[in-house]
Amino acid sequence: MHPRFAAVTKAYDVRGTTPDQLDASLALAFGRAYADEVGVSEGGGTVVVGHDMRDTSPELAGAIADGIRAQGGDVVLIGLASTDMLYAASGVLDLPGVMVTASHNPAGYNGFKVCRAGARPIGLDTGLATIAEAAGDLLEQPVGALLGTLTERDFLQEYAELVVSLAPVSGRRLKVVADAGNGMAGHTASAVLDKIDVELVPLYFELDGTFPNHEANPLDSSTLVDLQAAVREHGADLGLAFDGDADRCFVVDERGELVAPSAITALIGTRYLAEQPGATILHNVITSRAVPEIVTENGGTAVRTPVGHSLIKAEMARTDAVFGGEHSGHFYFRDFYLADSGMLAALHVMGALAETNGTVSQLMESFTRYAASGEINSTVTDATEVIDRLVEAYGDLDQDRLDGLTVTADTWWFNVRASNTEPLLRLNVEGDDEATMAKVRDEVLGHIRG
């Protein structure tokens, strides 16, 4: 693979700094190779392209569109979009799609997320490596005439109508604080929430790829401080925090306390099981064990998966699962083309709450059973060697290698996974109570960092 593409091609997307790693020349070559991979070259065909609010995104999206058109493909440009809006367009229009975004990364980054028609994912092992390899060969090759057409289309209202139809909100009127973090939820949230009966308190809805208020990364608890304060100040029923491309959503309750994404997974899972008894619900290896317990108690089938959206979407297709959740705030829906949508998850939470007279904390109480550490990263020089050491140290307990190493005891479990892109090990621990979790967490960290 060409060194420029090797540096930016990740497990699920292309991501790098601009303009030193990602620029228009690289985007043009990528667009050409992508057109070949999804079969819109020469014989014709159409690709839908969207982009986020970063300063470099319009230029990169234009270059990708030119690359597709140079190969003979047509382009429908939907302009400013959240990633789940791009997936919706790919599904509704049954077209392959490219989203220009660096998601939750800082302002200096950008990237490309790609899918086949119907929002079917493309990851490293399902076409992305082939695209990157071919794009490297095309970098120095001249570009001919742009044979394909370019059409602009505003898809925002169609997207909003789709997600609201999939998760209607009725019952009492809610007051909701939404923090867009100057990301794409500032474009989509108003369009969606205008269609339901809620009082919206917008926070940082101005589109600004420099992220002047805080990074649009709700996995970092420091970015939630303003939302938590606003929920308490306004006496809101709940708060929503979106990442930069708005495909992830985190929820805070009426007290400003973060609701664990595992609890959201369990809640939404039970809503689907009420409508479709016996359905399959997916959860990844680091979600709370409360999730499979609650799915089973409600008559469903719980299926455990590795971490990662292309893997989860493939497993959804294989098992015909109706829903899947990750502890990172990604939620996947069969009725949304197997794709993930932070907005759709938010609507489900609001819908469940509006049907009650209680609070979010009361609603979520039955879905929160154990004490969790959250994800703890450790820098290591040899991840394999450290995991082998843990295998030996916990050799008398149940272990599995579905994704990294999971060790399970009667009152706790932990998972350790290597990062795909950095020299890090990621640790998650859960125990029956806080003391048990903390003891195991500190012991495992001692092995990792010792």
XYZ file of C-alpha atoms in Angstrom, residues 26-356:
331
model
C -5.590 11.963 -1.794
C -9.383 12.430 -1.736
C -9.502 12.484 -5.539
C -7.575 9.217 -5.800
C -9.728 7.692 -3.070
C -12.907 8.687 -4.916
C -11.670 7.045 -8.100
C -10.760 3.786 -6.347
C -14.009 3.790 -4.359
C -16.032 4.175 -7.569
C -14.303 1.093 -8.972
C -14.889 -0.908 -5.774
C -18.640 -0.206 -5.607
C -19.173 -0.733 -9.319
C -20.129 2.709 -10.585
C -17.224 3.049 -13.022
C -17.641 3.078 -16.768
C -21.027 1.349 -16.808
C -22.540 4.103 -14.703
C -24.175 4.216 -11.328
C -24.573 6.787 -8.586
C -22.929 7.525 -5.215
C -24.332 9.751 -2.444
C -21.761 12.032 -0.780
C -22.128 14.074 2.419
C -19.778 15.983 4.682
C -19.517 17.474 8.169
C -18.832 21.065 9.249
C -15.021 20.950 9.360
C -13.261 23.679 7.370
C -11.635 21.141 5.038
C -14.727 18.975 4.497
C -16.336 20.735 1.494
C -13.065 20.637 -0.466
C -12.441 16.969 0.366
C -16.035 16.010 -0.466
C -15.730 17.860 -3.783
C -12.500 16.037 -4.596
C -14.055 12.658 -3.798
C -17.027 13.551 -5.994
C -14.633 14.502 -8.811
C -12.858 11.173 -8.434
C -16.132 9.269 -8.693
C -17.189 11.318 -11.718
C -13.795 10.833 -13.380
C -14.452 7.094 -13.319
C -17.862 7.563 -14.928
C -20.045 7.509 -11.828
C -22.729 10.065 -11.007
C -22.849 11.840 -7.630
C -25.741 13.013 -5.456
C -24.259 15.581 -3.093
C -26.362 16.026 0.083
C -23.972 18.613 1.537
C -23.916 19.105 5.303
C -24.925 15.850 6.969
C -24.508 13.756 10.067
C -23.095 10.309 9.425
C -26.426 8.664 10.203
C -28.072 11.059 7.720
C -25.632 9.784 5.072
C -26.549 6.201 6.020
C -30.245 7.101 5.744
C -29.685 8.518 2.259
C -27.711 5.415 1.258
C -30.548 3.227 2.532
C -33.516 5.183 1.195
C -31.927 5.811 -2.203
C -30.245 2.375 -2.276
C -26.927 3.965 -3.272
C -23.361 3.509 -2.052
C -22.192 6.432 0.066
C -19.195 8.446 1.260
C -19.222 10.611 4.377
C -16.388 13.096 4.877
C -15.849 13.404 8.633
C -13.350 12.782 11.392
C -16.172 12.081 13.862
C -15.054 13.037 17.387
C -11.418 13.791 16.492
C -9.982 17.291 17.133
C -10.213 20.119 14.602
C -7.007 19.258 12.734
C -8.346 15.900 11.527
C -10.625 14.696 8.770
C -11.544 11.392 7.176
C -13.871 9.248 5.070
C -16.504 6.729 6.152
C -17.815 4.600 3.297
C -20.583 2.114 2.669
C -22.157 0.127 -0.138
C -25.751 0.559 -1.293
C -28.273 0.167 1.488
C -25.736 1.500 4.059
C -23.887 -1.840 4.080
C -20.554 -1.232 5.819
C -17.115 -1.251 4.248
C -14.279 -1.984 6.661
C -10.657 -2.938 6.266
C -11.468 -6.581 5.504
C -14.537 -5.893 3.365
C -13.182 -3.519 0.738
C -11.435 -0.617 2.446
C -7.959 -2.138 2.116
C -8.636 -2.807 -1.575
C -9.761 0.785 -2.093
C -6.705 2.186 -0.310
C -4.350 -0.051 -2.279
C -5.881 0.956 -5.601
C -6.046 4.628 -4.616
C -2.311 4.609 -3.941
C -1.695 3.420 -7.492
C -3.967 6.182 -8.824
C -2.282 9.033 -6.918
C 0.169 9.853 -9.693
C -2.087 8.985 -12.637
C -3.660 11.818 -14.655
C -7.378 12.441 -14.333
C -9.438 12.693 -17.483
C -12.748 14.414 -18.094
C -15.453 14.234 -15.417
C -17.835 11.939 -17.241
C -20.383 11.587 -14.455
C -22.984 14.122 -13.382
C -23.258 16.017 -10.089
C -26.674 16.641 -8.515
C -27.309 18.465 -5.248
C -30.101 17.246 -2.993
C -31.315 18.426 0.423
C -32.023 15.264 2.417
C -32.486 16.775 5.888
C -36.283 16.650 6.092
C -36.468 13.118 4.656
C -33.957 12.018 7.289
C -35.872 13.718 10.094
C -39.168 12.169 9.003
C -37.557 8.729 8.784
C -36.064 8.657 12.292
C -39.185 10.104 13.919
C -41.323 7.483 12.155
C -39.079 4.724 13.531
C -39.192 5.971 17.134
C -42.280 8.119 17.741
C -42.395 10.165 20.952
C -45.812 10.647 22.558
C -47.105 11.289 26.042
C -46.042 14.140 28.274
C -44.007 17.068 26.987
C -40.309 16.875 27.837
C -37.711 19.583 28.297
C -34.484 18.451 26.614
C -31.035 20.051 26.600
C -29.028 18.951 23.563
C -25.291 19.661 23.275
C -24.173 19.477 19.651
C -20.606 20.480 20.532
C -20.616 22.677 17.397
C -20.893 19.436 15.416
C -23.455 18.057 13.016
C -26.240 17.613 15.564
C -26.475 21.395 15.341
C -27.755 20.823 11.805
C -29.952 17.773 12.395
C -31.333 17.948 15.938
C -33.627 20.936 15.394
C -35.070 19.380 12.233
C -35.814 16.145 14.106
C -37.026 17.583 17.416
C -39.270 20.125 15.650
C -41.366 17.123 14.599
C -42.119 16.006 18.168
C -43.577 17.784 21.197
C -40.481 18.694 23.212
C -39.060 21.919 24.602
C -35.522 22.094 23.226
C -32.718 23.959 24.958
C -29.920 24.035 22.345
C -26.289 24.110 23.429
C -23.504 24.884 20.934
C -25.656 24.350 17.833
C -23.507 26.725 15.739
C -21.600 24.647 13.183
C -17.903 25.250 13.786
C -15.214 22.740 12.898
C -12.735 24.443 15.241
C -14.835 23.288 18.235
C -14.531 26.567 20.169
C -16.425 25.350 23.257
C -15.213 21.774 23.701
C -14.303 18.790 21.557
C -17.342 16.925 20.288
C -16.319 13.725 22.044
C -18.755 12.690 24.789
C -16.555 9.702 25.671
C -14.374 12.319 27.388
C -16.295 13.204 30.555
C -14.823 16.714 30.619
C -16.867 17.572 27.504
C -20.122 16.848 29.384
C -19.669 19.481 32.092
C -21.602 22.253 30.314
C -24.464 19.905 29.429
C -24.714 18.625 32.993
C -24.826 22.174 34.346
C -27.438 23.246 31.776
C -29.717 20.311 32.609
C -29.679 21.283 36.281
C -30.021 25.024 35.550
C -33.032 24.602 33.264
C -34.693 21.835 35.284
C -34.648 19.684 32.159
C -35.894 16.117 31.990
C -32.708 14.918 30.307
C -29.660 15.987 28.352
C -28.238 14.651 25.085
C -24.575 14.856 24.049
C -23.636 14.122 20.436
C -20.220 13.569 18.935
C -18.916 15.532 15.935
C -20.717 13.579 13.227
C -23.716 12.846 15.493
C -23.719 9.090 15.006
C -23.186 8.626 18.766
C -25.341 9.943 21.590
C -24.802 9.994 25.349
C -27.579 10.725 27.840
C -27.495 12.519 31.182
C -30.398 12.288 33.610
C -32.356 15.044 35.348
C -29.596 15.361 37.977
C -26.928 15.803 35.303
C -25.542 12.308 35.946
C -24.322 10.250 32.978
C -26.487 7.275 32.051
C -24.348 4.281 31.136
C -24.664 3.361 27.433
C -25.120 -0.260 28.562
C -28.282 0.794 30.384
C -29.476 2.577 27.230
C -28.813 -0.640 25.296
C -30.928 -2.620 27.755
C -33.737 -0.044 27.680
C -33.977 0.111 23.890
C -33.647 -3.670 23.696
C -36.701 -4.129 25.913
C -38.685 -1.696 23.756
C -37.993 -3.805 20.684
C -38.741 -7.034 22.554
C -42.131 -5.644 23.616
C -42.977 -5.213 19.928
C -41.141 -8.284 18.602
C -41.110 -11.048 21.231
C -38.176 -13.419 21.032
C -36.066 -11.066 18.897
C -32.272 -11.066 18.902
C -30.378 -8.188 20.556
C -26.632 -7.695 20.095
C -24.212 -6.347 22.704
C -20.439 -6.127 22.509
C -17.869 -7.643 24.855
C -17.586 -4.548 27.069
C -21.269 -3.858 27.704
C -22.576 -4.641 31.176
C -23.596 -8.220 31.869
C -26.920 -6.673 32.867
C -27.664 -6.379 29.129
C -27.830 -10.113 28.295
C -29.581 -10.763 31.628
C -32.323 -8.234 30.872
C -32.685 -9.368 27.251
C -33.118 -12.970 28.414
C -35.545 -11.983 31.192
C -37.658 -10.236 28.553
C -37.770 -13.304 26.315
C -35.118 -12.229 23.822
C -31.913 -13.788 22.545
C -28.725 -11.948 23.497
C -25.739 -12.321 21.158
C -22.285 -11.101 22.200
C -20.074 -9.494 19.555
C -16.610 -7.958 19.185
C -16.263 -4.171 19.359
C -16.544 -2.304 16.038
C -19.317 -1.140 13.755
C -18.550 -3.182 10.637
C -18.345 -6.368 12.758
C -21.611 -5.592 14.535
C -23.442 -4.758 11.312
C -22.275 -8.043 9.774
C -23.460 -9.940 12.850
C -26.815 -8.140 12.710
C -27.255 -9.314 9.138
C -26.225 -12.878 10.055
C -28.513 -13.172 13.102
C -31.326 -10.914 11.876
C -30.981 -8.967 15.140
C -33.390 -6.063 15.583
C -31.002 -3.923 17.635
C -27.457 -3.754 18.940
C -25.604 -1.522 21.390
C -22.010 -0.685 22.184
C -20.711 0.830 25.402
C -19.094 3.589 23.304
C -22.512 5.120 22.581
C -23.064 3.509 19.179
C -26.541 2.001 18.735
C -27.539 -0.055 15.665
C -31.030 -0.610 14.262
C -32.296 -3.218 11.794
C -35.074 -0.866 10.713
C -32.435 1.809 9.996
C -30.570 -0.284 7.418
C -28.542 -2.020 10.188
C -26.775 1.314 10.699
C -25.981 3.263 13.847
C -27.776 6.454 14.766
C -27.316 8.629 17.834
C -30.497 10.523 17.001
C -32.613 7.383 16.780
C -31.254 6.207 20.144
C -32.115 9.599 21.656
C -35.691 9.352 20.318
C -36.096 5.913 21.891
C -34.990 7.237 25.287
C -37.320 10.238 25.005
C -40.150 7.987 23.873
C -39.708 5.670 26.854
C -39.519 8.605 29.284
C -42.541 10.459 27.847
C -44.701 7.400 28.491
C -44.004 7.661 32.257
